[in-house]
Coordinates of C-alpha atoms in Angstrom, one line a residue:
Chain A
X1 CA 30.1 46.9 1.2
X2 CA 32.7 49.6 0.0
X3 CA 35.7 47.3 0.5
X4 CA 33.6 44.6 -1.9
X5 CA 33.7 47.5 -4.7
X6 CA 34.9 46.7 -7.9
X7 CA 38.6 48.4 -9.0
X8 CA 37.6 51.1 -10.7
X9 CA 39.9 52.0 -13.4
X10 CA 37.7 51.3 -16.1
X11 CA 36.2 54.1 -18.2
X12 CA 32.4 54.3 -19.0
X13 CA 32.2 52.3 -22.4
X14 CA 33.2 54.6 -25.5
X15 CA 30.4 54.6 -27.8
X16 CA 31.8 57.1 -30.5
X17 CA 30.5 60.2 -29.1
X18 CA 32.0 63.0 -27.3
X19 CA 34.3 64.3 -30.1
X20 CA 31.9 67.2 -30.2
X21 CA 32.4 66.9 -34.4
X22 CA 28.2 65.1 -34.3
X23 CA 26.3 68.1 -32.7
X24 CA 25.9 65.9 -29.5
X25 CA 26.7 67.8 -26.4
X26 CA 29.6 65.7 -24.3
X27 CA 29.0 67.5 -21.1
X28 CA 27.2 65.8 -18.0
X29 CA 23.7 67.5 -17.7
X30 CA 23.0 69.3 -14.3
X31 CA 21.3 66.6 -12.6
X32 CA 24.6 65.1 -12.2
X33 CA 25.5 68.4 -9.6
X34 CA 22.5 68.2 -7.8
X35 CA 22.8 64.4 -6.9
X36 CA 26.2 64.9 -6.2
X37 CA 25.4 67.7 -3.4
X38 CA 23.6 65.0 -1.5
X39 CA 25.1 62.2 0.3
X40 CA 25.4 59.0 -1.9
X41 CA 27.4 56.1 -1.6
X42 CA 30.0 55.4 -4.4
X43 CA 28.0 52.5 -5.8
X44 CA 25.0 55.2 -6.1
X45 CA 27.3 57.2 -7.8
X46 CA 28.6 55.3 -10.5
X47 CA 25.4 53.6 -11.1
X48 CA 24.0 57.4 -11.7
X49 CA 27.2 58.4 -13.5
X50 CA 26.5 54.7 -15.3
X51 CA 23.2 55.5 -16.4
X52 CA 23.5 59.1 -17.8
X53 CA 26.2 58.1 -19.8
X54 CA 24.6 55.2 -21.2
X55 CA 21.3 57.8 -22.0
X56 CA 24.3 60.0 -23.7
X57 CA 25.4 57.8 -26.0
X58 CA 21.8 56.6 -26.9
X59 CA 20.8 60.1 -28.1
X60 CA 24.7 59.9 -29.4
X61 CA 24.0 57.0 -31.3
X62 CA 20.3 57.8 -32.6
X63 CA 21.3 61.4 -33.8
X64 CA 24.9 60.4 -35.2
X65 CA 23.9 56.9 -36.6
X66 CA 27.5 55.5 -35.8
X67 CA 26.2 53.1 -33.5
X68 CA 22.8 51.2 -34.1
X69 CA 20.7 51.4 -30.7
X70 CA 21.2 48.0 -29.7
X71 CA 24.9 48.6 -29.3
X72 CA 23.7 51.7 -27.1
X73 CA 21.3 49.4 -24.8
X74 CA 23.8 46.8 -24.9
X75 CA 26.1 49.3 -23.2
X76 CA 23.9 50.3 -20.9
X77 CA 23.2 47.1 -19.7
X78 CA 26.5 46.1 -19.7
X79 CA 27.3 49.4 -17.2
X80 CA 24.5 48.1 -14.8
X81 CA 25.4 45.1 -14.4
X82 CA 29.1 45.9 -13.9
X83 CA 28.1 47.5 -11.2
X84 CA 25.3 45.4 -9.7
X85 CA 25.3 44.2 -6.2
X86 CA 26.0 40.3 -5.0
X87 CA 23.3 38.3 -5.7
X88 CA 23.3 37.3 -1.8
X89 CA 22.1 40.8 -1.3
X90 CA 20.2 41.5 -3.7
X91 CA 16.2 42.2 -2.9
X92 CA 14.0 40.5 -4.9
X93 CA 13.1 43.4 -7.1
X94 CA 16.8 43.8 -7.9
X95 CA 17.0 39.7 -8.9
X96 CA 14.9 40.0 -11.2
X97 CA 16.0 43.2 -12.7
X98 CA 19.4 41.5 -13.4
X99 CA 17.8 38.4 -14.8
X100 CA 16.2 40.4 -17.0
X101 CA 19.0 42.7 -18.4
X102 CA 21.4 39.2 -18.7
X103 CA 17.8 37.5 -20.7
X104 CA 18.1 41.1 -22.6
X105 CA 21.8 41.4 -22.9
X106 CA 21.6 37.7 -24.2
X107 CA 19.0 38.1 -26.9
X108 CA 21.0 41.3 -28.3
X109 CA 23.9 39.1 -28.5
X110 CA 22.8 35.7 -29.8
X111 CA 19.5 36.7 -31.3
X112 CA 17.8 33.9 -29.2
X113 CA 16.0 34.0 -26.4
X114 CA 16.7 32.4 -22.8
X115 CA 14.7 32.3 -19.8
X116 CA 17.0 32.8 -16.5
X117 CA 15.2 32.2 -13.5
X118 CA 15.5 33.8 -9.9
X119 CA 13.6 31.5 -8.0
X120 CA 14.4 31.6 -4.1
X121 CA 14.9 28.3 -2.5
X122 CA 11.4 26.9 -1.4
X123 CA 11.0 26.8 2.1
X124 CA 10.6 23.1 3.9
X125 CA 13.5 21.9 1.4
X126 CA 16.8 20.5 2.3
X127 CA 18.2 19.0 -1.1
X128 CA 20.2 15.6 -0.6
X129 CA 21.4 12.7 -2.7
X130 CA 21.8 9.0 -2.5
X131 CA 24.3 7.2 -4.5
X132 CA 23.6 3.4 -5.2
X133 CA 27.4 1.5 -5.7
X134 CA 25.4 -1.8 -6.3
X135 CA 23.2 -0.4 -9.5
X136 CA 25.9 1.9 -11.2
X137 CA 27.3 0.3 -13.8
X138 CA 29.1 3.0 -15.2
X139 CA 27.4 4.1 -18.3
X140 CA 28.0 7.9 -18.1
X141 CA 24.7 8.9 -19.3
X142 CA 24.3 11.3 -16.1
X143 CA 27.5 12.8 -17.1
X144 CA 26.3 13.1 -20.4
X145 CA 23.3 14.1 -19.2
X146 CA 24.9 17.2 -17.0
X147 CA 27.1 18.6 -19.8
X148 CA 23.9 19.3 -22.0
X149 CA 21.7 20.4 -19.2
X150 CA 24.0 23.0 -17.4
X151 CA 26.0 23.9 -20.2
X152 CA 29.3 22.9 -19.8
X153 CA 32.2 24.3 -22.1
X154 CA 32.3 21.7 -24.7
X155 CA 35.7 22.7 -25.9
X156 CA 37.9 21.9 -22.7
X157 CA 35.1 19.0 -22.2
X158 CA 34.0 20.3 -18.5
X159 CA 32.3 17.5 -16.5
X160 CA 30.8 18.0 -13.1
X161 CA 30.6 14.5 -12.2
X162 CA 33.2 11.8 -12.4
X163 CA 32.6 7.9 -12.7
X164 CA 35.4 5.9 -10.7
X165 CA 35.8 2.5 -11.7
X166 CA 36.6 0.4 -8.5
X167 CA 38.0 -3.1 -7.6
X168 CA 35.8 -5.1 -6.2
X169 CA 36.3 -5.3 -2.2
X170 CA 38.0 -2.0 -2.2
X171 CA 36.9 1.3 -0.5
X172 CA 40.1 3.1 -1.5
X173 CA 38.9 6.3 -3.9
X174 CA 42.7 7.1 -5.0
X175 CA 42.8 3.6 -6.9
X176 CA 39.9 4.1 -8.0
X177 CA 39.9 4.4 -12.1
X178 CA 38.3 7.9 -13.4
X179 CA 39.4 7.5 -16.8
X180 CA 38.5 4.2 -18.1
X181 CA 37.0 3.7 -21.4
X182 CA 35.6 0.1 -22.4
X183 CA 33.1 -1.8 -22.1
X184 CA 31.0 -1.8 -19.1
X185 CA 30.3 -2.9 -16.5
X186 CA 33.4 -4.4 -16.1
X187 CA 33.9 -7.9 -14.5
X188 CA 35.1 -7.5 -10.8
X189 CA 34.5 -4.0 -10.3
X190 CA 32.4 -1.4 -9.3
X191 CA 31.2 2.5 -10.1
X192 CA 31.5 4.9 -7.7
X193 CA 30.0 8.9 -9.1
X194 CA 31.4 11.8 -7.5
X195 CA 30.2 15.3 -7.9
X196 CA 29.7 18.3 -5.2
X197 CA 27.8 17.2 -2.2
X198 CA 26.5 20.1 -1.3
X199 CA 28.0 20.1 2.0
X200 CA 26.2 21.4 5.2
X201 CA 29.3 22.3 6.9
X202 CA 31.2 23.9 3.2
X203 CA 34.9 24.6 3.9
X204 CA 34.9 26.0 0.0
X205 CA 32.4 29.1 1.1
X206 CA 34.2 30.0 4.0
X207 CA 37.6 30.6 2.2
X208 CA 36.3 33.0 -0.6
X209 CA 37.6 36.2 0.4
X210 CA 34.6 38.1 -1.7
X211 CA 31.7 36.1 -0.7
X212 CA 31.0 35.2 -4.0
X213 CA 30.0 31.6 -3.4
X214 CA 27.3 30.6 -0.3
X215 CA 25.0 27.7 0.5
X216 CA 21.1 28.7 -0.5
X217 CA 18.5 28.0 2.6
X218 CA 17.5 24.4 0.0
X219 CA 21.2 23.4 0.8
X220 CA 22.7 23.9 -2.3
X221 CA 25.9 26.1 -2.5
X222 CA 26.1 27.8 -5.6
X223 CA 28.2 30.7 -7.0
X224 CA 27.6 34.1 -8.2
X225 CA 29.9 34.3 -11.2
X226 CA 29.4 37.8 -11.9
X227 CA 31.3 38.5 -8.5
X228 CA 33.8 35.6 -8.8
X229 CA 36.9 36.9 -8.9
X230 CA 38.7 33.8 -9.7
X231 CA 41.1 33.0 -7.4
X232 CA 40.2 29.7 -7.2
X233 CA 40.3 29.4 -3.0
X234 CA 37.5 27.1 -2.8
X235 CA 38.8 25.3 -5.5
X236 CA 41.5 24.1 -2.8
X237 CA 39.3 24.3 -0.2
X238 CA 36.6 21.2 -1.2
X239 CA 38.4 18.0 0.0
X240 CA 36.2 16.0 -2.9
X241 CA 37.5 18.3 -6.1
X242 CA 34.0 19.1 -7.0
X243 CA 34.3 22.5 -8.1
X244 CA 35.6 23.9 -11.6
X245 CA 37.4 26.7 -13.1
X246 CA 37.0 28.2 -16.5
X247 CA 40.5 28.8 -17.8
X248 CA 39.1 29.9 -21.2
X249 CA 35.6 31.2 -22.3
X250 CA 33.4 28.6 -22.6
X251 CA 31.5 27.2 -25.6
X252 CA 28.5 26.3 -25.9
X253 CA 27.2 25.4 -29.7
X254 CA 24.5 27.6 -30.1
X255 CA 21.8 25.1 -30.8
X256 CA 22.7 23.1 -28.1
X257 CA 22.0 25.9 -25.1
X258 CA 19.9 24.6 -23.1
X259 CA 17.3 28.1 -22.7
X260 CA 15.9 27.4 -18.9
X261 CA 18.3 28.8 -16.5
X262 CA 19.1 30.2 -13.2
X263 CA 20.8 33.2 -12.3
X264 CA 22.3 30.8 -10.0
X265 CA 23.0 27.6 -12.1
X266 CA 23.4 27.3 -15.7
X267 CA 23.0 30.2 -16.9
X268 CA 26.3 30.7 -19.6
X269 CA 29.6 31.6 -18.0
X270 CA 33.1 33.2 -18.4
X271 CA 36.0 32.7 -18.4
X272 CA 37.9 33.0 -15.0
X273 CA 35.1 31.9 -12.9
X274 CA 34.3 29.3 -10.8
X275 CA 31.6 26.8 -11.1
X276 CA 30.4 23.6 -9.8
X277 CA 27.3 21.3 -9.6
X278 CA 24.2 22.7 -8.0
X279 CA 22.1 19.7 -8.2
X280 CA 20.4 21.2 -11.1
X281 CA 18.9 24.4 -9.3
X282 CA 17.1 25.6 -12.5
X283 CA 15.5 21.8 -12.9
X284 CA 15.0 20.9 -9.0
X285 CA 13.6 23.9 -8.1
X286 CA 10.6 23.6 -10.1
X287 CA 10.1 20.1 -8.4
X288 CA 11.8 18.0 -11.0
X289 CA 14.7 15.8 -10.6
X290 CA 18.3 17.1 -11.2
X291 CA 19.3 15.6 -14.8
X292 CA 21.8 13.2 -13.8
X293 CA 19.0 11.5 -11.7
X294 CA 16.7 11.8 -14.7
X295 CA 19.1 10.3 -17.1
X296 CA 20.5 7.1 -15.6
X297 CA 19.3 4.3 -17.2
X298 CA 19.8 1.5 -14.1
X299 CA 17.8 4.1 -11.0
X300 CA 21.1 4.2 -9.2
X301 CA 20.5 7.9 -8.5
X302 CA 17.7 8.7 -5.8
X303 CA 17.2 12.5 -4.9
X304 CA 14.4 14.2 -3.0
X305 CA 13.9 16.4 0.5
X306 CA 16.0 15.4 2.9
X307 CA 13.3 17.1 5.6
X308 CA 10.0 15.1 3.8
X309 CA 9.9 11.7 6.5
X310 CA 8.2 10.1 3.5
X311 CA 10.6 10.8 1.0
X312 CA 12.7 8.1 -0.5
X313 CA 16.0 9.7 0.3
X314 CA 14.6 9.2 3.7
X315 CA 14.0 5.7 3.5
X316 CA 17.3 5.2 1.9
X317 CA 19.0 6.7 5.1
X318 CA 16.7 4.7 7.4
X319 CA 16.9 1.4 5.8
X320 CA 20.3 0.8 4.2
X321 CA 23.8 0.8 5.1
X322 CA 25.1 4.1 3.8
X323 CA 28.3 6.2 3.9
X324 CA 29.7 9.1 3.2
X325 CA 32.9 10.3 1.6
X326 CA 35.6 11.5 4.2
X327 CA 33.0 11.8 6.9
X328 CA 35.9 12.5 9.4
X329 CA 36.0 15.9 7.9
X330 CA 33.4 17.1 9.4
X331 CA 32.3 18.6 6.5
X332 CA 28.6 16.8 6.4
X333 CA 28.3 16.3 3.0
X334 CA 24.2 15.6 1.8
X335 CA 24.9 12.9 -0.7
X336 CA 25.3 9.5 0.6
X337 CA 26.6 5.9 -1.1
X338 CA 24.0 3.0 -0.3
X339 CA 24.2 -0.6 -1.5
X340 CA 21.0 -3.1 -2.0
Chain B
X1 CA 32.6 48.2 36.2
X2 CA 34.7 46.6 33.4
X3 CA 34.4 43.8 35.5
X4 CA 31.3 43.3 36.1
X5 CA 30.5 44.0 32.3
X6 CA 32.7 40.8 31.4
X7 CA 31.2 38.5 33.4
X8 CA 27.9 39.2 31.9
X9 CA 29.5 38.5 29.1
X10 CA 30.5 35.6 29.7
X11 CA 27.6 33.2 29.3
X12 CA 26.7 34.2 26.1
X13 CA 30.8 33.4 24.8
X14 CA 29.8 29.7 26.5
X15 CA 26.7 29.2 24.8
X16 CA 27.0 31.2 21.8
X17 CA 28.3 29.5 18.7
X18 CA 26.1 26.1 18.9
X19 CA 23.6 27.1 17.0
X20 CA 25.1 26.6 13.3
X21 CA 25.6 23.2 11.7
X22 CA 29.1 23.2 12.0
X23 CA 29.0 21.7 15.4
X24 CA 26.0 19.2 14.6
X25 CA 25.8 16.7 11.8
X26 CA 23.4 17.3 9.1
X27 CA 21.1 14.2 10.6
X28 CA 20.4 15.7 13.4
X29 CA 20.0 19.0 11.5
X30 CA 17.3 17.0 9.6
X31 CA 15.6 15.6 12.7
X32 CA 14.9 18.9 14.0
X33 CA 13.7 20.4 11.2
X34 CA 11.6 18.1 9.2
X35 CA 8.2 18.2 8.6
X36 CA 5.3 16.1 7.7
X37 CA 4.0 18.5 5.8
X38 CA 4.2 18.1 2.2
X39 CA 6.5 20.9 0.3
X40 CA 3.9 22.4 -2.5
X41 CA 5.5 23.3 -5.4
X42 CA 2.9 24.8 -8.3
X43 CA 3.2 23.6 -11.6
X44 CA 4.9 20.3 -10.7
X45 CA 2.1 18.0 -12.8
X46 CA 3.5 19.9 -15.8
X47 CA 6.6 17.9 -16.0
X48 CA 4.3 14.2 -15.7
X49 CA 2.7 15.5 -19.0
X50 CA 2.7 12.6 -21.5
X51 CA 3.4 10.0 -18.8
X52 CA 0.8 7.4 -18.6
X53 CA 0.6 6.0 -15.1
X54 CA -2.2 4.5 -12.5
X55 CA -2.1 4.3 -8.9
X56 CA -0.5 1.8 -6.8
X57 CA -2.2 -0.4 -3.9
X58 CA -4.0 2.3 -2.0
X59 CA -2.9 4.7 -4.4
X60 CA 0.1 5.6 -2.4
X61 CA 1.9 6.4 -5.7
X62 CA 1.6 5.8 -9.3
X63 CA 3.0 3.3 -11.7
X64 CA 3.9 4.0 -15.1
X65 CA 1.6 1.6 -17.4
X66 CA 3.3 -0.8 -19.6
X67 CA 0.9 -2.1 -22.0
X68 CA 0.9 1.3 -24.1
X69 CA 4.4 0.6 -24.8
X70 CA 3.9 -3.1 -25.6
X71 CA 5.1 -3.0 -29.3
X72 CA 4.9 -6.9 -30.5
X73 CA 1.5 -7.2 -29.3
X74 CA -0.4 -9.3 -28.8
X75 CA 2.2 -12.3 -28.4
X76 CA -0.4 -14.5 -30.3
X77 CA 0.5 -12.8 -33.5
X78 CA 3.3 -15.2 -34.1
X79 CA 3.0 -17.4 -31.4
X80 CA 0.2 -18.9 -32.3
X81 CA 1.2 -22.9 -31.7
X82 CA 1.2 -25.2 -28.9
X83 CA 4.0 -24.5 -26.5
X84 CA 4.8 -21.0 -27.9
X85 CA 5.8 -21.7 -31.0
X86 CA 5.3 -19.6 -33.4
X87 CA 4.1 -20.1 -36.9
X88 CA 4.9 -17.2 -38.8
X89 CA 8.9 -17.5 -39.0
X90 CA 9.7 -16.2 -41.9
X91 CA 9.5 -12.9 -44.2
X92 CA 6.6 -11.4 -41.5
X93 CA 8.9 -10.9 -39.0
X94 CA 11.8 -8.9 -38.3
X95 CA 14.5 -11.6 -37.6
X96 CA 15.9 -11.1 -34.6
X97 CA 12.2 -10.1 -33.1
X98 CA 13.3 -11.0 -29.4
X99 CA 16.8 -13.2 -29.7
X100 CA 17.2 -12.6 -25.9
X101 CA 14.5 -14.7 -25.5
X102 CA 16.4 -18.0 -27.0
X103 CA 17.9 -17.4 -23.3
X104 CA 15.3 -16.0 -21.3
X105 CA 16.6 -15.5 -17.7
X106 CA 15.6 -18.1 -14.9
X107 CA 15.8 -20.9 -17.6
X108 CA 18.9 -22.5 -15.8
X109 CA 16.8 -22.2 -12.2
X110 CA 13.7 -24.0 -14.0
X111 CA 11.9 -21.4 -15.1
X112 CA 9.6 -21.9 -18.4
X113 CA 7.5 -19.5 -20.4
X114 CA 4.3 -20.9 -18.8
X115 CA 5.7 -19.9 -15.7
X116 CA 4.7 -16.4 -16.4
X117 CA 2.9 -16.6 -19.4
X118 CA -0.8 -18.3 -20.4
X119 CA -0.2 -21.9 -21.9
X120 CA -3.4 -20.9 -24.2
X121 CA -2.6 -17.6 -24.7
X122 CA 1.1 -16.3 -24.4
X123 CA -0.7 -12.5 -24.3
X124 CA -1.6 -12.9 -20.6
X125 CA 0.4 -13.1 -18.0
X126 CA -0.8 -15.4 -14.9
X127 CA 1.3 -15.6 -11.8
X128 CA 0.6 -18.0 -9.0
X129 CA -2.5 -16.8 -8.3
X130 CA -3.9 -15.7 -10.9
X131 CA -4.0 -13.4 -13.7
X132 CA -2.0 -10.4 -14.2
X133 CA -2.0 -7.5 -16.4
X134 CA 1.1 -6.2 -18.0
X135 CA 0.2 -3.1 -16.2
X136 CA 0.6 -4.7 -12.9
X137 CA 4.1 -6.6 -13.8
X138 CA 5.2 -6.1 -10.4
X139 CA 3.3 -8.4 -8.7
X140 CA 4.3 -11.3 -11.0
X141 CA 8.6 -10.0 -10.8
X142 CA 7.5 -9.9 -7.2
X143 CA 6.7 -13.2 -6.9
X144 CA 10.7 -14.6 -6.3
X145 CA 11.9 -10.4 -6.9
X146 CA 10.7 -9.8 -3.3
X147 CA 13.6 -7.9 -1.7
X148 CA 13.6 -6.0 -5.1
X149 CA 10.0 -4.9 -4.8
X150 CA 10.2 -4.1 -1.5
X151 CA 12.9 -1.8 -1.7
X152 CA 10.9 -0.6 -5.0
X153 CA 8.2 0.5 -3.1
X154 CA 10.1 2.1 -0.9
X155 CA 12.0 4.2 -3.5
X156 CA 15.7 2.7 -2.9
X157 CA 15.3 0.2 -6.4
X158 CA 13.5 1.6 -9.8
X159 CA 13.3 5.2 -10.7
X160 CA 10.9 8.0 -9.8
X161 CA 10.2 9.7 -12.9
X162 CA 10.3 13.5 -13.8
X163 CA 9.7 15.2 -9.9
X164 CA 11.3 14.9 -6.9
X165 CA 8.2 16.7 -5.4
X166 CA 4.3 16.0 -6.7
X167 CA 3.0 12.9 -7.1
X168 CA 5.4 9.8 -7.3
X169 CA 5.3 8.3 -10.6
X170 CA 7.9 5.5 -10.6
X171 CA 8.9 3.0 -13.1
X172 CA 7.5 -0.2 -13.8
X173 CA 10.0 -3.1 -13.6
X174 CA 9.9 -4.0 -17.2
X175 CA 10.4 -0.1 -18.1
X176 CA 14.1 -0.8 -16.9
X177 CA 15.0 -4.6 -17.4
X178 CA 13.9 -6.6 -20.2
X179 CA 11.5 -9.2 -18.7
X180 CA 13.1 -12.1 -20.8
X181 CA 16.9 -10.4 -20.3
X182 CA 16.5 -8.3 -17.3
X183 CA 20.2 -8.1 -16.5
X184 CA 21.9 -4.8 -18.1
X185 CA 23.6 -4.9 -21.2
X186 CA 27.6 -4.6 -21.4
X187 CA 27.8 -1.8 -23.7
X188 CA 30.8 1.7 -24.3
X189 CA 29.7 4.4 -21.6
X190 CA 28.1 7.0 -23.7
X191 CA 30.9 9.3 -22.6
X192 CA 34.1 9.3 -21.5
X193 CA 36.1 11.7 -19.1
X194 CA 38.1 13.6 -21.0
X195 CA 41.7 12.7 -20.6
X196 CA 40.6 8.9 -20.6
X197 CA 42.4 6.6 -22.8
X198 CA 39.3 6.6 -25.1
X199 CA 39.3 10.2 -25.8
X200 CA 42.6 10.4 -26.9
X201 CA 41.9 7.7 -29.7

């Protein structure tokens, strides 16, 4: 785990004390000594080291009044989770204690609350997708639909999914039109939706040289964006261009954040991460339907268990022709086209 | 000694390594791994709350009801004449009530209002044999709509509503198509990506 370690340039957070001109004392307690004649590991350290200063400049901030408290817990938490582990490798205590400083650090920020969940992948569950070309008609309310829901940066107008516009009797994706605008549907063509396909064989996992993005036991292959580093591998890695990168910091008008989120999914991002779809983690598992599914209006989207024999994704892949984007890839993506 | 430790070694480098899906396709990932036991997932039901719905043939699944959302009801209310017509044109009525039905669909196959509806009394539906309530659409659609219903009851046409998980609640035909205009509209997508043309204007 050392070589994973963040650089560690950065000084503690300055929170106005320490000039020795308030009274506060500046120097580390003794505790500091006797942890440090034992054996910890670097992360222990600075998490220590993280924590005592953060208490510091609480007692700082109380007894000097330059800083309110809430700046003093916002540091705090800021300091823990700079130096939190990857979510991969987290135990569950230590999920939820991150959920619940990012709910905190949120609420000190925004005044609002939001509800980030850590729910584990439920067991039984393989998550795929069935596409059908014959009922799209290209209305974009799933994309819509996936904007609000997962909250994507309005300003550079993120989408996960794109709507191709295809000639009729063609298979070719590259002519395919992503960008039309007009009435539709369109005589003579069809709709073809694109988005990640949560692939069972990922080539965008295996090329992230921090391990900062990894398919769940469910199937879907999400991102920790806390240890994203932005380099934007995977990014040329999927063969479908399904995954996204923030080049700024995203916006999201306040009013329109949607509050139920996973550590794993929508939860708000920043800039110089990576994200992607994740068929609505925070939605599907709770049992519902990921909101692209929920939102089209003509029931071309079917999703459901892939390892249910009863489900309707199953009947889909037993009873109709179906396909698969660049299947000779290899890459066994769980989202398949049908038509009636 | 080195030897012999490399041989032993080397029947687990020819059989290790087959064991991750990389070298099998995700079907066959699925056929091994499936089970018929139904995934439990607590507090699904919350998410059907406000959905009125009742159960299906054996009560396989659950069909969302339609005659709550009936909103010019009963037909009789206007059409109260012979042959559907309806006496109460003017002031009463919004105007354009139900245009689409000036072109209902079928009418160019030889379809007729009495084909689904009660020559007496346009509020009931009666298919060819019998009766049907607007809760139960399906089995009058059915009626030429067979492929459609089949695959309907399957879950590969219509729309599950809410869960992926729970209890299937799907929707009725007429909570997607327009009985009297069931094909979609033509209409702007309510988005647009965001180089398109449209975006730009």
């Amino acid at each position: 785990m050392s070589a994973r370690l963040p650089i560690l340039g950065q000084e503690a957070p300055n929170h106005g004390c320490g000039s020795g001109t308030c009274g506060c004392s500046s120097e580390a307690p003794p505790v500091v000594e006797e942890r440090l004649d034992t054996d910890v590991s670097r992360r222990q350290f600075f998490g220590l080291f993280g924590s005592l200063t953060a208490g510091v400049a609480a007692v700082a901030s109380s007894g000097c009044g330059t800083k309110s408290a809430e700046a003093a817990e916002k540091a705090s938490l800021d300091w823990e989770e700079y130096f939190k582990g990857n979510y991969q490798v987290m135990t569950d205590e230590e999920k939820r204690a991150t959920v619940e400083r990012l709910e905190r650090r949120w609420e000190l920020e925004h005044g609002s609350r939001v509800e980030i969940s850590d729910q584990n992948a439920v067991p039984g569950v393989l998550y795929g997708y069935a596409f059908n070309i014959s009922k799209c008609q290209g209305y974009m309310d799933c994309v819509d639909a996936c904007v609000k829901e997962n909250n994507l940066d309005r300003e550079s107008g993120m989408q996960y999914i794109r709507i191709f516009e295809m000639d009729e009797g063609t298979m070719q994706l590259g002519d395919g039109d992503g960008r039309f605008y007009h009435e539709v549907p369109a005589a003579g063509h069809f709709y073809l939706g694109t988005q990640c396909f949560q692939c069972d064989n990922p080539p965008c996992t295996k090329v992230c040289p921090v391990g900062a993005t990894w398919k769940e036991p469910d199937g879907i292959v999400v991102v920790d964006y806390d240890w994203c580093i932005g380099c934007r591998y995977c990014q040329a890695a999927c063969p479908y261009w399904a995954r996204r990168f923030n080049w700024q910091e995203p916006f999201v008008p306040e009013d329109e954040v949607n509050q139920e989120q996973h550590y794993l999914g929508n939860r708000l991002r920043k800039k110089g991460v990576m994200e992607k779809c994740t068929y609505c983690i925070q939605r599907t598992r709770k049992g519902r339907n990921p909101a692209c599914a929920e939102a089209c209006p003509t029931g071309a989207r079917i999703f459901g268990n892939l390892l249910d024999p009863d489900s309707e994704i199953r009947w889909v892949l037993a009873n109709k022709k179906v396909f698969r984007l660049k299947e000779d890839l290899g890459t066994e993506p769980k989202f398949w086209y049908f038509m009636d | 000694m080195i030897r012999r430790s490399l041989l032993l070694l080397l029947p687990v480098l020819l059989f290790s390594g087959c064991h991750g899906p990389s070298h099998h396709g995700v079907r066959e990932r699925i056929d091994h791994e499936q089970s018929p036991d139904q995934v439990e997932i607590s507090g699904v039901e919350y998410w059907l709350d406000g959905l009125r719905y009742e159960p299906y043939g054996e009560g396989d699944f659950f069909v969302r009801t339609r005659s709550d959302q009936l909103v010019q009801f009963p037909c009789a209310r206007c059409h109260d004449q012979p042959g559907f017509a309806a006496s109460r044109t003017d002031g009463d009525l919004p105007e354009s009530a139900h245009l689409q039905i000036l072109q209902p669909h079928g009418v160019a196959e030889g379809l007729a209002c009495a084909h689904c509806h009660d020559g007496e009394d346009p509020s009931q539906l009666v298919g060819q044999k019998g009766p049907v309530d607007f809760d139960r659409v399906y089995d009058l659609c059915g009626t030429c709509h067979f492929e459609q219903r089949r695959d309907w009851e399957a879950g590969a046409h219509g729309k599950r509503l809410a869960t992926w998980s729970g209890p299937r609640v799907i929707e009725n035909c007429t909570g997607c198509h327009d009985p009297h205009a069931p094909r979609f509209e033509t209409r702007l997508p309510t988005t647009m990506y965001p180089g398109s043309e449209g975006a730009r204007r």
